CSV table of C-alpha atoms in Angstrom, one decimal:
chain,number,residue,atom,x,y,z
F,69,UNK,CA,-17.0,-5.4,-12.6
F,70,UNK,CA,-15.4,-2.4,-14.2
F,71,UNK,CA,-16.0,-3.7,-17.7
F,72,UNK,CA,-19.8,-3.5,-17.1
F,73,UNK,CA,-19.8,0.1,-16.0
F,74,UNK,CA,-21.9,2.4,-18.2
F,75,UNK,CA,-22.6,6.1,-18.6
F,76,UNK,CA,-21.5,8.4,-15.8
F,77,UNK,CA,-20.0,5.6,-13.8
F,78,UNK,CA,-17.9,4.5,-16.7
F,79,UNK,CA,-16.7,8.0,-17.4
F,80,UNK,CA,-15.8,8.5,-13.7
F,81,UNK,CA,-13.8,5.3,-13.6
F,82,UNK,CA,-12.0,6.1,-16.9
F,83,UNK,CA,-10.9,9.5,-15.5
F,84,UNK,CA,-9.7,8.0,-12.2
F,85,UNK,CA,-7.8,5.2,-14.0
F,86,UNK,CA,-6.1,7.8,-16.3
F,87,UNK,CA,-5.3,10.1,-13.4
F,88,UNK,CA,-3.8,7.3,-11.3
F,89,UNK,CA,-1.3,6.6,-14.1
F,90,UNK,CA,-0.5,10.2,-14.9
F,91,UNK,CA,-0.2,11.4,-11.3
F,92,UNK,CA,2.0,8.4,-10.4
F,93,UNK,CA,4.3,8.9,-13.4
F,94,UNK,CA,4.6,12.6,-13.7
F,95,UNK,CA,3.4,14.0,-10.3
F,96,UNK,CA,0.4,16.1,-9.5
F,97,UNK,CA,1.8,19.5,-10.5
F,98,UNK,CA,3.0,18.3,-13.9
F,99,UNK,CA,-0.4,16.9,-15.0
F,100,UNK,CA,-3.1,19.1,-16.4
F,101,UNK,CA,-6.8,18.4,-16.4
F,102,UNK,CA,-6.6,18.6,-20.3
F,103,UNK,CA,-4.0,15.8,-20.3
F,104,UNK,CA,-6.2,13.7,-18.0
F,105,UNK,CA,-9.3,14.3,-20.1
F,106,UNK,CA,-7.4,13.4,-23.4
F,107,UNK,CA,-5.9,10.3,-21.8
F,108,UNK,CA,-9.3,9.1,-20.6
F,109,UNK,CA,-11.2,10.1,-23.7
F,110,UNK,CA,-13.5,12.2,-21.6
F,111,UNK,CA,-14.7,15.7,-21.9
F,112,UNK,CA,-12.6,18.1,-19.8
F,113,UNK,CA,-15.7,19.4,-18.1
F,114,UNK,CA,-16.4,15.9,-16.7
F,115,UNK,CA,-13.5,16.3,-14.3
F,116,UNK,CA,-15.1,19.3,-12.7
F,117,UNK,CA,-18.5,17.7,-12.8
F,118,UNK,CA,-17.5,14.4,-11.1
F,119,UNK,CA,-14.6,15.6,-8.9
F,120,UNK,CA,-14.9,19.4,-8.5
F,121,UNK,CA,-11.5,19.8,-10.3
F,122,UNK,CA,-8.0,18.4,-10.1
F,123,UNK,CA,-7.6,18.5,-6.2
F,124,UNK,CA,-10.8,16.5,-5.8
F,125,UNK,CA,-9.6,14.0,-8.5
F,126,UNK,CA,-6.4,13.4,-6.5
F,127,UNK,CA,-8.4,12.6,-3.4
F,128,UNK,CA,-10.7,10.3,-5.5
F,129,UNK,CA,-7.6,8.5,-6.7
F,130,UNK,CA,-6.4,8.1,-3.1
F,131,UNK,CA,-9.8,6.6,-2.1
F,132,UNK,CA,-9.6,4.2,-5.1
F,133,UNK,CA,-6.2,3.1,-3.9
F,134,UNK,CA,-7.5,2.6,-0.3
F,135,UNK,CA,-10.3,0.3,-1.6
F,136,UNK,CA,-7.7,-1.7,-3.6
F,137,UNK,CA,-5.6,-2.1,-0.5
F,138,UNK,CA,-8.5,-3.3,1.6
F,139,UNK,CA,-9.3,-5.8,-1.1
F,140,UNK,CA,-5.8,-7.2,-1.0
F,141,UNK,CA,-5.0,-7.1,2.7
F,142,UNK,CA,-8.5,-7.4,4.2
F,143,UNK,CA,-10.2,-4.9,6.4
F,144,UNK,CA,-9.1,-6.8,9.6
F,145,UNK,CA,-5.5,-5.7,9.3
F,146,UNK,CA,-6.6,-2.1,9.4
F,147,UNK,CA,-8.3,-2.6,12.8
F,148,UNK,CA,-6.7,-3.0,16.3
F,149,UNK,CA,-5.5,-6.5,17.0
F,150,UNK,CA,-7.9,-8.8,18.9
F,151,UNK,CA,-7.1,-9.2,22.6
F,152,UNK,CA,-7.0,-13.0,22.5
F,153,UNK,CA,-4.3,-13.4,19.8
F,154,UNK,CA,-1.6,-15.7,21.1
F,155,UNK,CA,2.1,-14.9,20.6
F,156,UNK,CA,2.5,-17.7,18.0
F,157,UNK,CA,-0.6,-16.6,16.1
F,158,UNK,CA,0.7,-13.0,16.2
F,159,UNK,CA,4.0,-14.1,14.7
F,160,UNK,CA,2.3,-16.0,11.9
F,161,UNK,CA,0.0,-13.1,11.1
F,162,UNK,CA,2.8,-10.6,11.1
F,163,UNK,CA,4.8,-12.7,8.6
F,164,UNK,CA,1.6,-13.2,6.5
F,165,UNK,CA,0.9,-9.5,6.2
F,166,UNK,CA,4.5,-8.8,5.2
F,167,UNK,CA,4.2,-11.4,2.5
F,168,UNK,CA,0.9,-10.0,1.3
F,169,UNK,CA,2.5,-6.5,0.9
F,170,UNK,CA,4.7,-8.0,-1.8
F,171,UNK,CA,1.9,-9.5,-3.8
F,172,UNK,CA,0.1,-7.6,-6.6
F,173,UNK,CA,-2.5,-5.1,-5.4
F,174,UNK,CA,-5.9,-6.7,-6.3
F,175,UNK,CA,-6.6,-8.3,-9.7
F,176,UNK,CA,-7.8,-5.1,-11.2
F,177,UNK,CA,-6.5,-4.1,-14.6
F,178,UNK,CA,-5.1,-0.9,-13.1
F,179,UNK,CA,-3.3,-2.7,-10.3
F,180,UNK,CA,0.2,-1.6,-11.3
F,181,UNK,CA,-0.9,2.0,-11.6
F,182,UNK,CA,-2.5,1.9,-8.1
F,183,UNK,CA,0.8,0.5,-6.8
F,184,UNK,CA,2.8,3.3,-8.4
F,185,UNK,CA,0.4,5.9,-7.2
F,186,UNK,CA,0.7,4.6,-3.6
F,187,UNK,CA,4.5,4.5,-3.7
F,188,UNK,CA,4.6,8.2,-4.8
F,189,UNK,CA,1.9,9.6,-2.5
F,190,UNK,CA,2.7,7.9,0.7
F,191,UNK,CA,6.1,9.6,0.6
F,192,UNK,CA,5.0,13.1,-0.3
F,193,UNK,CA,3.1,15.5,2.0
F,194,UNK,CA,-0.3,16.3,0.5
F,195,UNK,CA,-4.0,15.8,1.1
F,196,UNK,CA,-3.6,12.4,-0.6
F,197,UNK,CA,-0.8,11.6,1.9
F,198,UNK,CA,-3.0,12.6,4.8
F,199,UNK,CA,-5.8,10.3,3.6
F,200,UNK,CA,-3.6,7.4,2.8
F,201,UNK,CA,-1.8,7.7,6.2
F,202,UNK,CA,-5.1,7.9,8.1
F,203,UNK,CA,-6.8,5.1,6.4
F,204,UNK,CA,-3.9,2.7,5.4
F,205,UNK,CA,-0.4,3.4,6.7
F,206,UNK,CA,-1.3,4.5,10.2
F,207,UNK,CA,-3.9,1.7,10.9
F,208,UNK,CA,-1.6,-0.9,9.2
F,209,UNK,CA,1.4,0.2,11.3
F,210,UNK,CA,-0.7,0.0,14.5
F,211,UNK,CA,-2.0,-3.5,13.8
F,212,UNK,CA,1.5,-4.8,12.8
F,213,UNK,CA,3.2,-3.3,15.9
F,214,UNK,CA,0.6,-4.8,18.1
F,215,UNK,CA,1.3,-8.2,16.5
F,216,UNK,CA,5.1,-7.6,16.9
F,217,UNK,CA,4.6,-6.7,20.6
F,218,UNK,CA,2.5,-9.8,21.3
F,219,UNK,CA,4.9,-12.1,19.5
F,220,UNK,CA,7.9,-10.7,21.3
F,221,UNK,CA,6.4,-9.9,24.7
F,222,UNK,CA,7.1,-6.2,24.3
F,223,UNK,CA,5.2,-3.0,24.8
F,224,UNK,CA,3.2,-2.1,21.6
F,225,UNK,CA,3.6,1.6,22.4
F,226,UNK,CA,7.4,1.5,22.9
F,227,UNK,CA,9.4,3.6,20.5
F,228,UNK,CA,11.6,0.6,19.6
F,229,UNK,CA,8.5,-1.5,18.7
F,230,UNK,CA,7.3,1.3,16.4
F,231,UNK,CA,10.7,1.6,14.7
F,232,UNK,CA,11.0,-2.1,14.2
F,233,UNK,CA,7.5,-2.3,12.7
F,234,UNK,CA,8.4,0.4,10.2
F,235,UNK,CA,11.5,-1.6,9.3
F,236,UNK,CA,9.3,-4.7,8.6
F,237,UNK,CA,7.0,-2.6,6.5
F,238,UNK,CA,10.0,-1.2,4.7
F,239,UNK,CA,11.4,-4.6,3.8
F,240,UNK,CA,8.2,-5.5,2.0
F,241,UNK,CA,7.7,-2.1,0.4
F,242,UNK,CA,11.2,-2.1,-1.1
F,243,UNK,CA,10.1,-4.7,-3.6
F,244,UNK,CA,7.3,-2.4,-4.6
F,245,UNK,CA,9.4,0.8,-4.7
F,246,UNK,CA,12.4,-0.6,-6.5
F,247,UNK,CA,11.2,-3.5,-8.6
F,248,UNK,CA,13.6,-2.9,-11.4
F,249,UNK,CA,16.6,-3.0,-9.1
F,250,UNK,CA,15.3,-6.3,-7.6
F,251,UNK,CA,14.8,-7.8,-11.1
F,252,UNK,CA,18.2,-6.7,-12.3
F,253,UNK,CA,19.9,-8.0,-9.2
F,254,UNK,CA,18.2,-11.4,-9.4
F,255,UNK,CA,17.9,-11.8,-13.1
F,256,UNK,CA,14.1,-12.0,-13.0
F,257,UNK,CA,11.7,-10.9,-15.7
F,258,UNK,CA,9.0,-9.9,-13.2
F,259,UNK,CA,7.3,-10.7,-10.0
F,260,UNK,CA,5.0,-13.7,-10.6
F,261,UNK,CA,3.8,-16.3,-8.2
F,262,UNK,CA,7.1,-18.1,-7.9
F,263,UNK,CA,9.1,-14.9,-7.4
F,264,UNK,CA,6.7,-13.6,-4.8
F,265,UNK,CA,7.0,-17.0,-2.9
F,266,UNK,CA,10.8,-16.7,-2.8
F,267,UNK,CA,10.5,-13.1,-1.5
F,268,UNK,CA,8.0,-14.3,1.1
F,269,UNK,CA,10.4,-17.0,2.3
F,270,UNK,CA,13.1,-14.4,2.7
F,271,UNK,CA,10.8,-12.1,4.6
F,272,UNK,CA,9.7,-14.9,6.9
F,273,UNK,CA,13.3,-15.7,7.8
F,274,UNK,CA,14.1,-12.0,8.4
F,275,UNK,CA,10.9,-11.2,10.5
F,276,UNK,CA,11.1,-14.4,12.6
F,277,UNK,CA,14.8,-13.5,13.4
F,278,UNK,CA,13.8,-10.0,14.3
F,279,UNK,CA,11.0,-11.2,16.6
F,280,UNK,CA,13.4,-13.6,18.4
F,281,UNK,CA,16.1,-10.9,18.7
F,282,UNK,CA,13.6,-8.4,20.1
F,283,UNK,CA,12.2,-10.8,22.6
F,284,UNK,CA,15.8,-11.5,23.9
F,285,UNK,CA,16.9,-7.9,23.7
F,286,UNK,CA,18.0,-6.3,27.0
F,287,UNK,CA,17.4,-2.5,26.9
F,288,UNK,CA,20.5,-0.4,27.6
C-alpha cells in the first residue's frame, strides 16, 4: 500500500505522483524539475538520483501507468487470445473489455492523474508513447482484434478487422478523453458506478451490432 511506503520508496512514489499530474496537465516541455520537486516536497536532487533526470522520470511515469492498466484490465488481455475461445465467448470478452476501459483505472489515489497522463501520452510521439504502445496499446489492440475476428468469423490480420478494433477502442476511450463533454451532454455530475453501467450497456449494443454487421459484410 502506498500509504505504508517509507524513506526512498516514499520519495520516489511522491515524485512520480507529482510528475504524473504535472506532465498530464501541462505537458512534458512545460514542466521543470524544480516544479516537480516543489510539488512533491522532495529535494530537486532526488529526481536525478532516482530517475537520472526528467527524461527518466517520464519513462517511470509511463511504467507506473502500465502497472495500473494491468491491475484494471488484467494481464491476460495483453496476451494473444487463446486458441480454444469460442465465437460466443470472444463476443462476450470483447464487450467486457470495452466496458472495463470506461471504468476508473485502479483504486489508487492517483487514478485520475494516471488516466489523464495516458490520454495525453498515447497521442503524442515520445519515448513514453513508444513504451505505452509496446506494452499496452499494441498488445490490447492485438487481443481485441483476435476476439473480433473469432466472434465474426473474419481474418484477425485483415486491415478492416484492425480498423474496426480501433473504432471499438475509440468508443470506450472517448469517455476518458472527453468526460466533461459527456457530463454536460447527459447532465451527469461524474462517472460513478451507475453512469459506467449505462455507458457499458450502450457499448454492448454498439459492439454487438458491429460484430453482426461485420460477420454479414460482403467485401466489395
